[in-house]
Coordinates of C-alpha atoms in Angstrom, one line a residue:
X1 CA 13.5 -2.6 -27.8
X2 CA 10.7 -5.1 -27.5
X3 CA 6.9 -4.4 -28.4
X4 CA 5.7 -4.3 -24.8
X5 CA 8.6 -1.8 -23.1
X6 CA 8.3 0.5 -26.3
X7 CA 4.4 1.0 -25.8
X8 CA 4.6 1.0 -21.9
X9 CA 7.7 3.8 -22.1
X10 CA 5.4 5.9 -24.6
X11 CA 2.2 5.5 -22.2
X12 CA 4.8 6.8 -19.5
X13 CA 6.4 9.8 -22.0
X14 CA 3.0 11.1 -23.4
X15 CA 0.0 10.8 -21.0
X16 CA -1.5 13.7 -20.4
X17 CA -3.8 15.5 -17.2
X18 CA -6.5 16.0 -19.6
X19 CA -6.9 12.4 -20.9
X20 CA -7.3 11.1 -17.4
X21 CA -11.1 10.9 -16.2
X22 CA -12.5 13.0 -13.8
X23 CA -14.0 10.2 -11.1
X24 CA -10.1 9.1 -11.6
X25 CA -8.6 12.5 -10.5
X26 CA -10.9 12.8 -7.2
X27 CA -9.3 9.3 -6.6
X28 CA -6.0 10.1 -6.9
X29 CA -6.2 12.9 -4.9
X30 CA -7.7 10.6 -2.1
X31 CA -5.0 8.2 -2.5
X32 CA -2.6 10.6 -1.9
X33 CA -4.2 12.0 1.1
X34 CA -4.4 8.5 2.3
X35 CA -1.1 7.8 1.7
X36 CA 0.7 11.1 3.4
X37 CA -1.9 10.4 6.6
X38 CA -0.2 6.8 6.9
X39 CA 3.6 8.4 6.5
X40 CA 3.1 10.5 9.0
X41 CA 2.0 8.5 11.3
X42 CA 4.6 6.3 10.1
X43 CA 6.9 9.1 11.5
X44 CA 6.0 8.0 15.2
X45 CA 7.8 4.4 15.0
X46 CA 11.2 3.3 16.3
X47 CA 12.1 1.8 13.0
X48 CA 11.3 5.2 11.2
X49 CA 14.0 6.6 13.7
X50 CA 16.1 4.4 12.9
X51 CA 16.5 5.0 9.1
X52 CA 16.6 8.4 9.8
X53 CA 19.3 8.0 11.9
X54 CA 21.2 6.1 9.3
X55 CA 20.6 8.8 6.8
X56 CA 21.8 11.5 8.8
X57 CA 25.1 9.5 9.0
X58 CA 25.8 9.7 5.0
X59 CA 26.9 12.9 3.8
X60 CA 24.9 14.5 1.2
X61 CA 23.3 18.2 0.6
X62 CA 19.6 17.5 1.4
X63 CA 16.9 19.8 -0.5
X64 CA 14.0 16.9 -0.5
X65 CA 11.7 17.2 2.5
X66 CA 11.3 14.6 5.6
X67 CA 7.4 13.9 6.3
X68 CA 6.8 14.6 9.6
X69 CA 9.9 16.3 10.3
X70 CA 12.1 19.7 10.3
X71 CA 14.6 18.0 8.3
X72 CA 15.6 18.2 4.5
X73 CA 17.5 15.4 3.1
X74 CA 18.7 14.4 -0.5
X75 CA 16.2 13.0 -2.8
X76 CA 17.3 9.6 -2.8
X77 CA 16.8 9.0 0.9
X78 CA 13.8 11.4 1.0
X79 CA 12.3 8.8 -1.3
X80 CA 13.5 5.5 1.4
X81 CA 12.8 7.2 4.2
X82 CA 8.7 8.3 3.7
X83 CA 8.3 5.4 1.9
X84 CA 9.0 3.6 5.2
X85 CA 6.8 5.8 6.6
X86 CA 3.9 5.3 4.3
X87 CA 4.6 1.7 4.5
X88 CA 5.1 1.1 8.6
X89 CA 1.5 0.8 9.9
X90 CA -0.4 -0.9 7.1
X91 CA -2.8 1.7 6.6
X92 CA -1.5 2.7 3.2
X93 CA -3.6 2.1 -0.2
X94 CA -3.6 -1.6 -1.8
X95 CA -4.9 -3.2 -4.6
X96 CA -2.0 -1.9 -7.1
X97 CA 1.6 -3.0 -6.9
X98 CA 0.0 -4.1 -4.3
X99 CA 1.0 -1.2 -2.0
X100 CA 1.6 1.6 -4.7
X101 CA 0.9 4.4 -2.5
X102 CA 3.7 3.9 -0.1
X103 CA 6.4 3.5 -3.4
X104 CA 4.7 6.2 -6.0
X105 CA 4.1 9.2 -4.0
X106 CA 7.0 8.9 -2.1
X107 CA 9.2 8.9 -5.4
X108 CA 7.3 11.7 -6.8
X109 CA 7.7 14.4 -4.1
X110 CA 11.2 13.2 -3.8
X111 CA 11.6 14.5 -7.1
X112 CA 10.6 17.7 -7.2
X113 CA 13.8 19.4 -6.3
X114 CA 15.2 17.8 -9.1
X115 CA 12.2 19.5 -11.5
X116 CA 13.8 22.5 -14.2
X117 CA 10.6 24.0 -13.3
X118 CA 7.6 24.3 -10.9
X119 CA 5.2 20.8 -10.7
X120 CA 1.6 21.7 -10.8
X121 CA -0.8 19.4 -9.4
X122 CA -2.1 18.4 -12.6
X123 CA 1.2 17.0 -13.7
X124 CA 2.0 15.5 -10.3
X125 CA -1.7 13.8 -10.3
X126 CA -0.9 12.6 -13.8
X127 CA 2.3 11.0 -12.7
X128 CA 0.9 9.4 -9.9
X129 CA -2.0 7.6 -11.8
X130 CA 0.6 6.7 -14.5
X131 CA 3.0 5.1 -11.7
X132 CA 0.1 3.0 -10.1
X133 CA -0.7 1.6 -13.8
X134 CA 2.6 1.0 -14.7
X135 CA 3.6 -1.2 -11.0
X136 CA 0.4 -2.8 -11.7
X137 CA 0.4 -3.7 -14.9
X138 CA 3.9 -5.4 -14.1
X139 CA 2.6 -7.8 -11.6
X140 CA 0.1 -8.6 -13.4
X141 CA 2.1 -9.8 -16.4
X142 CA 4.2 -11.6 -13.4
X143 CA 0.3 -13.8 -13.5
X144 CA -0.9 -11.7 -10.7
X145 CA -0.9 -11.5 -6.8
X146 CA -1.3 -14.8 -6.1
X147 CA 1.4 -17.1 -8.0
X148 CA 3.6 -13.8 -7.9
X149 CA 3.1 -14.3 -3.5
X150 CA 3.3 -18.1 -3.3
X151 CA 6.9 -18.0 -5.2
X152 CA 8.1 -16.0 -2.4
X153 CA 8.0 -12.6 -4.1
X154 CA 6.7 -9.2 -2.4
X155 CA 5.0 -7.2 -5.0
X156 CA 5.4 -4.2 -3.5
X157 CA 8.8 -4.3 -3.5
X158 CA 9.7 -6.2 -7.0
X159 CA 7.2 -4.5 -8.9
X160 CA 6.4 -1.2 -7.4
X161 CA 10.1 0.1 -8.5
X162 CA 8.8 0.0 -12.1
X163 CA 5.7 2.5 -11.1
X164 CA 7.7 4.5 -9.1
X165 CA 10.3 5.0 -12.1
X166 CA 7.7 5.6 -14.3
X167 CA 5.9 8.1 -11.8
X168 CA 9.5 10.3 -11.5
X169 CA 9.9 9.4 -15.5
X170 CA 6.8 11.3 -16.3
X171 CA 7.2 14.1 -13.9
X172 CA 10.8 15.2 -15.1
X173 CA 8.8 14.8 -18.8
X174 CA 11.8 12.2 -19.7
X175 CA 11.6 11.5 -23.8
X176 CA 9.9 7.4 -24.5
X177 CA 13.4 6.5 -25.0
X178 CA 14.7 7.4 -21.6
X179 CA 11.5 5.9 -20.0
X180 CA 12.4 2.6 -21.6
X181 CA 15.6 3.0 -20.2
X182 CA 14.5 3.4 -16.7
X183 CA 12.4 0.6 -16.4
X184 CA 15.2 -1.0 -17.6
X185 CA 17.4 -0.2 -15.0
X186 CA 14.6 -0.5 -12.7
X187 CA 14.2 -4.4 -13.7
X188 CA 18.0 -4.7 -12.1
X189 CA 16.6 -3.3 -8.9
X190 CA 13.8 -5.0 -8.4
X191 CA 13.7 -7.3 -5.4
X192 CA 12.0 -7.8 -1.8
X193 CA 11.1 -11.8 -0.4
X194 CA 8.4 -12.9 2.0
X195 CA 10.7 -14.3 4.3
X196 CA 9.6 -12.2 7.1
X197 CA 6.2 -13.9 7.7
X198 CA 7.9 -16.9 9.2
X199 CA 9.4 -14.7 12.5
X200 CA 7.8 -11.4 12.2
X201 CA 11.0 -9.5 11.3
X202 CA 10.4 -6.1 9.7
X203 CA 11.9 -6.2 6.0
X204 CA 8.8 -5.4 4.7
X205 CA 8.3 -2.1 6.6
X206 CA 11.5 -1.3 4.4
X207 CA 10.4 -2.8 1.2
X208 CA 8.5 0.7 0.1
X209 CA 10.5 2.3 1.0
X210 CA 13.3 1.4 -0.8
X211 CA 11.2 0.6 -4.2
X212 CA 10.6 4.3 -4.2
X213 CA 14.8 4.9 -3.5
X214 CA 15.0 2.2 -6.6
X215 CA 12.3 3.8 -9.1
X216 CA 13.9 7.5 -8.6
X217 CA 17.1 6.5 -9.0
X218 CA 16.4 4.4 -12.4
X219 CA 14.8 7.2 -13.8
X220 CA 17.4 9.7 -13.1
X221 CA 20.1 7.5 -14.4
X222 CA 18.3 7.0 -17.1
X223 CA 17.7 10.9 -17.5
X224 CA 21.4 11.3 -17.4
X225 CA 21.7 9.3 -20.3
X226 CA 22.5 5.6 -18.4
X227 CA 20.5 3.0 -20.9
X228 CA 19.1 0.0 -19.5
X229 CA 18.3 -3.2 -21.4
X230 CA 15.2 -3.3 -24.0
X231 CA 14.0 -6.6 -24.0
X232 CA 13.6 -7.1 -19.7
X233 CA 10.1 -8.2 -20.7
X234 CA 10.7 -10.6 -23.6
X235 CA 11.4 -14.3 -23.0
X236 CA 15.1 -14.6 -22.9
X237 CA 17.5 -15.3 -20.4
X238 CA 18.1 -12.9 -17.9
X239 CA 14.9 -10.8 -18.7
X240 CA 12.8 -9.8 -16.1
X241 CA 10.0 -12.0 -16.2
X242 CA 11.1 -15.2 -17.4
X243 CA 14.1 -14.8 -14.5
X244 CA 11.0 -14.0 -11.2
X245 CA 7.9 -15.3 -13.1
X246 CA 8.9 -18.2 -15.7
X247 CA 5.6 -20.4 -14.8
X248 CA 3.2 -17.6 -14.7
X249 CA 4.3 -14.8 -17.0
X250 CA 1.5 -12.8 -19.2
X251 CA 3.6 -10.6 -21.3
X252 CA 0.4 -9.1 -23.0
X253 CA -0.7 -7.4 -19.5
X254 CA 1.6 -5.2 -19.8
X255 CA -0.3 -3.2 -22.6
X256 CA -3.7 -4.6 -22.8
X257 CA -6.3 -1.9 -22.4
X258 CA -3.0 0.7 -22.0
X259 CA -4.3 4.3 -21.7
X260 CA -8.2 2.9 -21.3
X261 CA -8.8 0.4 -18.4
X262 CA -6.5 2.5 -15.5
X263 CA -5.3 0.6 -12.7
X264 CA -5.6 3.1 -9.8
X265 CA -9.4 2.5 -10.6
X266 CA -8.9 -1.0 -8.7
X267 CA -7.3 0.0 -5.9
X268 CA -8.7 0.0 -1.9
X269 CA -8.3 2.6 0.5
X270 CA -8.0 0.7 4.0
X271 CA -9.6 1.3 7.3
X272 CA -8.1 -1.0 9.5
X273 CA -4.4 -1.7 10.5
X274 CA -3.8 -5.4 9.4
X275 CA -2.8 -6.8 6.1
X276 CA -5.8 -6.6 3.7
X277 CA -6.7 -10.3 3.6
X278 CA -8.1 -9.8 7.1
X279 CA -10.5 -6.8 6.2
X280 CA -13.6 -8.6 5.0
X281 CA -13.5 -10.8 8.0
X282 CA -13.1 -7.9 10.0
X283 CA -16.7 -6.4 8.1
X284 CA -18.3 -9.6 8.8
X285 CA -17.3 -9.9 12.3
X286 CA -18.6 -6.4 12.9
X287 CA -21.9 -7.1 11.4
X288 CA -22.3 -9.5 13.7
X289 CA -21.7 -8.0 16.4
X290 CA -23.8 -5.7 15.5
X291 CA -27.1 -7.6 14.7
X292 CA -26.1 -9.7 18.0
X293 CA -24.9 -7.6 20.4
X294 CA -26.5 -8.9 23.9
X295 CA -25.4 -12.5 22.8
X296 CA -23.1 -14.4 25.0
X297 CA -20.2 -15.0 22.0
X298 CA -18.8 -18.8 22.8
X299 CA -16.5 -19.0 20.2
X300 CA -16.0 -17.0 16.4
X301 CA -14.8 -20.0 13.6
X302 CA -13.8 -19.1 10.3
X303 CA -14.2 -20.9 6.7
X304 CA -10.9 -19.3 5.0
X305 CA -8.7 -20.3 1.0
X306 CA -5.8 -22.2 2.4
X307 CA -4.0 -19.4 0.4
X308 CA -5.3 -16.9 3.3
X309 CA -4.4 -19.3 5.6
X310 CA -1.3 -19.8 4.8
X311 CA -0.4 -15.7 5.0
X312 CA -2.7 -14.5 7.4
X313 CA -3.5 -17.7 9.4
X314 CA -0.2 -17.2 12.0
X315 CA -1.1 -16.1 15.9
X316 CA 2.8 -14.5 16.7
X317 CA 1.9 -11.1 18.6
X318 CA 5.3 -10.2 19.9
X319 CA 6.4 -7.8 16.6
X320 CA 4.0 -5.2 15.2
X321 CA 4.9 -6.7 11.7
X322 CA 3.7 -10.4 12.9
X323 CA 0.4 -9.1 14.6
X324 CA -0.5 -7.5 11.8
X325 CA -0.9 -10.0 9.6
X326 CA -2.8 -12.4 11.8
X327 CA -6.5 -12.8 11.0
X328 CA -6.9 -14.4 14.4
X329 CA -5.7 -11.2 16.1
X330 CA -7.3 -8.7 13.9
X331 CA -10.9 -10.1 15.0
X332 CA -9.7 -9.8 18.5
X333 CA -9.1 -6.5 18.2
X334 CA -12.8 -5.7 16.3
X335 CA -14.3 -8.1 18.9
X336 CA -12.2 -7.0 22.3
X337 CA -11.0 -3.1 21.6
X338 CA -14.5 -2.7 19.1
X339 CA -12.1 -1.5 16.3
X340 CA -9.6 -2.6 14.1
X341 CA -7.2 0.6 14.0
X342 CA -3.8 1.6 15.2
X343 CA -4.3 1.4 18.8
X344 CA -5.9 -1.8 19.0
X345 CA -2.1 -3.1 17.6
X346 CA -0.2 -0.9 20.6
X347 CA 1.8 -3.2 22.1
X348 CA 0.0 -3.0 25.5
X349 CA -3.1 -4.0 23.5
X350 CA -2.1 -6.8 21.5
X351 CA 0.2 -8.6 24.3
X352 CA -2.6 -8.2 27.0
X353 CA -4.1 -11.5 28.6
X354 CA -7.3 -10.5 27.4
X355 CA -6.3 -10.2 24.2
X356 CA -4.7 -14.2 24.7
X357 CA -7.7 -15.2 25.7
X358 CA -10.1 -13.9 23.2
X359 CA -7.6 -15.1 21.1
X360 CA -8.0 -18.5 21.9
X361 CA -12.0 -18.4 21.4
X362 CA -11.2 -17.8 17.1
X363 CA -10.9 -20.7 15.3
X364 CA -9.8 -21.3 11.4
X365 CA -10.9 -23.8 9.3
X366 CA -9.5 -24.3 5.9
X367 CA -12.1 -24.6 2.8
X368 CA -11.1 -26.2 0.1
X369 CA -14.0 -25.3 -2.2
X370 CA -12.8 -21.4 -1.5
X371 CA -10.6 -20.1 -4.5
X372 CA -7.7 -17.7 -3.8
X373 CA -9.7 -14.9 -4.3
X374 CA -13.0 -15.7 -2.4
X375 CA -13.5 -13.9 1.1
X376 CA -13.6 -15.9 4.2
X377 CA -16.8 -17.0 5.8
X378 CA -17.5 -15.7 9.8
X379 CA -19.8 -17.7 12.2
X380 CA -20.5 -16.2 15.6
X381 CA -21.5 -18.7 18.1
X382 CA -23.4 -18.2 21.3
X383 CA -23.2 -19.8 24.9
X384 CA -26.8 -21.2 24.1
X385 CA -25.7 -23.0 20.8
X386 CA -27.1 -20.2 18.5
X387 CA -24.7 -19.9 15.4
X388 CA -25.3 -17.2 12.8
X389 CA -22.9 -16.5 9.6
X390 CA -21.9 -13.4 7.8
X391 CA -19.8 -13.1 4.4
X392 CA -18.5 -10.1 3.1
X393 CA -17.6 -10.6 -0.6
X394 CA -16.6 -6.8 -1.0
X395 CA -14.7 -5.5 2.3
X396 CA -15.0 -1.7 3.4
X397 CA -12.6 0.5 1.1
X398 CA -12.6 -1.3 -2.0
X399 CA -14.0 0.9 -5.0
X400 CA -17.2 -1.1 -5.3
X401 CA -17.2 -0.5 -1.5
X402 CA -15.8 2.7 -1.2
X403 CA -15.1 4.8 2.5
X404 CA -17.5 7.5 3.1
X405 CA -15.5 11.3 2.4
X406 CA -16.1 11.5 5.9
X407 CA -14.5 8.2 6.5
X408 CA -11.4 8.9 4.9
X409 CA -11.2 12.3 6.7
X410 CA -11.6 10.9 9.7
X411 CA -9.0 8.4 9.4
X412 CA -6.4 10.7 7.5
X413 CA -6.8 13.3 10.2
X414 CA -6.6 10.8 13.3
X415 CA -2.9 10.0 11.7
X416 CA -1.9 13.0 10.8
X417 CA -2.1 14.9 14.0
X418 CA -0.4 12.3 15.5
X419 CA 3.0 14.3 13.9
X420 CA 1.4 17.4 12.6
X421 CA -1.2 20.4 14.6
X422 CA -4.4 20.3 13.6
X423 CA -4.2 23.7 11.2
X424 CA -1.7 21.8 9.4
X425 CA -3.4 19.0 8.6
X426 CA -6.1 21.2 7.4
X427 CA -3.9 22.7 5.0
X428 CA -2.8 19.5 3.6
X429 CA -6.4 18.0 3.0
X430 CA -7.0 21.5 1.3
X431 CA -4.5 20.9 -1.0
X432 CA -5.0 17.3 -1.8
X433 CA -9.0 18.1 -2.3
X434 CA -8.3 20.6 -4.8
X435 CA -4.5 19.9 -6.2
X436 CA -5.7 20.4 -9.8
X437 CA -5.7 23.8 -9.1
X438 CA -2.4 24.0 -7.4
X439 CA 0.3 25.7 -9.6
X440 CA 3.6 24.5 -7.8
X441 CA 3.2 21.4 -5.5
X442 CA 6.0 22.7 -3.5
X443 CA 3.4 23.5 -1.1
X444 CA 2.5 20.6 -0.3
X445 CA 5.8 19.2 0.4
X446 CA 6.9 21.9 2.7
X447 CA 3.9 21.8 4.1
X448 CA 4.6 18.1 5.5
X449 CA 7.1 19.9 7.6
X450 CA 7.1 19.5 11.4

């Protein structure tokens, strides 16, 4: 076994509640509120029914709960199916695997019918900030976001199978040996391309989904004594990262700062409902609008990486999946519905003429002096030939820019009772807020129940 899986499978195998800090458990718990207020609203989509609708033609004794639903399935699908949820509107968490609450926490509750015992919340919270670390640390020994992107490959789906199989591992306590073995296993499942960008298809709604399916099922294989190969990080033919990341593979992030720098630290709740690249536009744009708001707005340009350009720079509207990762159409939404959120992507909304024509009235501009990281740069510009200019370095959820408790409320409870009544939602925030206390996270699960 190679230096890097055997001190990664340990981290998995031995971290314990109390070693996690305590500004790190209130975000967990956040996360995870987040993440079940996006898979339930996930719940109210066509292509949610439709997996579901393929999983009730497979035969199977179900004892994992459906989100949003009266239904009980088997783990494995339990794990595909809310991770499609999670996944489907863009509102879940980013900034880890990149989307690691839409793969981990789906995995985890799958799991819990397969527990010999009663999950508390510690150990569930423990799991889930081990499962965020471990899908990040993978991408970023893949080089990072960016190379890992512009090769073709969706993080979320190629390296959030390793967090969710270490989030189950650590959960069903599996010995270092066994959790070495999963993310073995999960290597051979890794997968998910970028190809839907170029016609708005909607693979990547499914991408979660099924790197959650991936990550449980490598750990319980590996839990039943199924080994998978010990050198999947080491530079040999075949091996994970030389095979998906042979020009910008950094071995040594797999470990570096392991157990001290933790990743769910860096990750971003989101308020709006468009890919994250758009977000600090969106802040900028907002700003402006607000320090200006009896202007006569000509046109809005916009100073963007070429690497944002080339992802978010499309203007397709016809598919959810398309519109929502347009920059130009997310500030039409800010600028024509005054918000960025799931209504302002309805299909009414986002096919309306005046959404073409404020459309039109956004232009970008590539700058090349902008590094792949930098935020784009908004100019408002008036009918009179005023111009103003806002940048945003830090966009609104970030955890140097963090939503407000009410803020997160507010949105987790506008998604929610989309599927769930009011009381019900209640309870759920109840028991994310205070999960530490929680002695059987069942609870929680059946309380996701419609």
């Amino acid at each position: 076994m190679s230096e890097h899986l055997q001190l990664l499978s340990t981290f998995v195998a031995d971290t314990a509640f109390r070693q996690l800090p305590p500004s790190l458990i209130e975000q967990a718990k956040r996360h995870l509120l987040d993440t079940l207020g996006a898979a339930l609203a996930g719940c109210d989509s066509d292509i949610w029914r439709q997996c579901v609708a393929l999983a009730r033609e497979e035969a199977g004794n179900g004892s994992a709960q459906l989100w949003g639903s009266a239904d009980e399935v088997t783990p494995r699908q339990a794990a595909w199916l809310n991770g499609v949820a999670a996944h489907m509107y863009e509102l879940d968490d980013t900034g880890g695997c990149d989307h690691s609450g839409a793969v981990v926490v789906p995995a985890l509750l799958a799991a819990l019918p397969l527990a010999a015992q009663p999950v508390s919340g510690e150990a569930l919270l423990t799991a889930m900030v081990v499962g965020y670390d471990v899908g990040r640390r993978v991408l970023e020994a893949c080089g990072g976001y960016e190379p890992h992107n512009e090769a073709g490959w969706h993080s979320t789906a190629t390296c959030g199978v390793f967090g969710a199989a270490a989030a189950v591992c650590s959960l069903l306590r599996l010995t270092p040996a066994q959790c070495a073995s999963a993310l073995g296993i999960a290597a051979s499942f890794s997968g998910g391309l970028w190809a839907f960008i170029h016609d708005g298809s909607q693979t990547k709604k499914l991408h979660a989904g099924r790197a959650a399916e991936s990550g449980l099922q490598a750990a319980l294989l590996a839990g039943k004594g199924i080994t998978g190969p010990g050198a999947i990080f080491d530079d040999r033919w075949g091996g994970f990262l030389r095979t998906i990341a042979p020009e910008s593979q950094q071995p040594d992030a797999l470990a570096a700062g392991l157990g001290e720098i933790w990743k769910l630290a860096r990750c971003s709740i989101k308020p709006y409902a468009s890919c994250r690249g758009t977000h600090s536009a969106i802040d900028a744009l907002s700003n402006l609008l607000t320090a200006h708001p009896e202007k006569k707005i000509a046109r809005v340009r916009v100073r963007l990486n070429p690497f944002l350009m080339s992802m978010c720079g499309g203007r397709e509207l016809a598919s959810l999946a398309a519109a929502q990762m347009s920059l130009p159409y997310a500030l039409t939404a800010r600028w024509l519905y005054h918000d960025a959120g799931l209504e302002s992507y309805s299909e009414t909304r986002r096919l309306s003429k005046e959404a073409a024509a404020m459309m039109e009235r956004i232009e970008l501009e590539i700058d090349e002096t902008q590094g792949n990281n930098d935020e784009p740069v908004v100019m408002l510009e008036t009918q009179q030939g005023e111009c103003w200019q806002e940048h945003v370095p830090v966009p609104s959820g970030s955890p140097a820019n963090p939503l407000s408790d009410q803020a997160l409320f507010a949105k987790y409870q506008q998604l929610a009772q989309r599927i769930l009544p009011a009381q019900a939602c209640q309870h759920i925030y109840d028991l994310c807020m205070h999960l530490e206390h929680v002695t059987d996270v069942r609870e929680l699960s059946r309380s996701l129940k419609r």
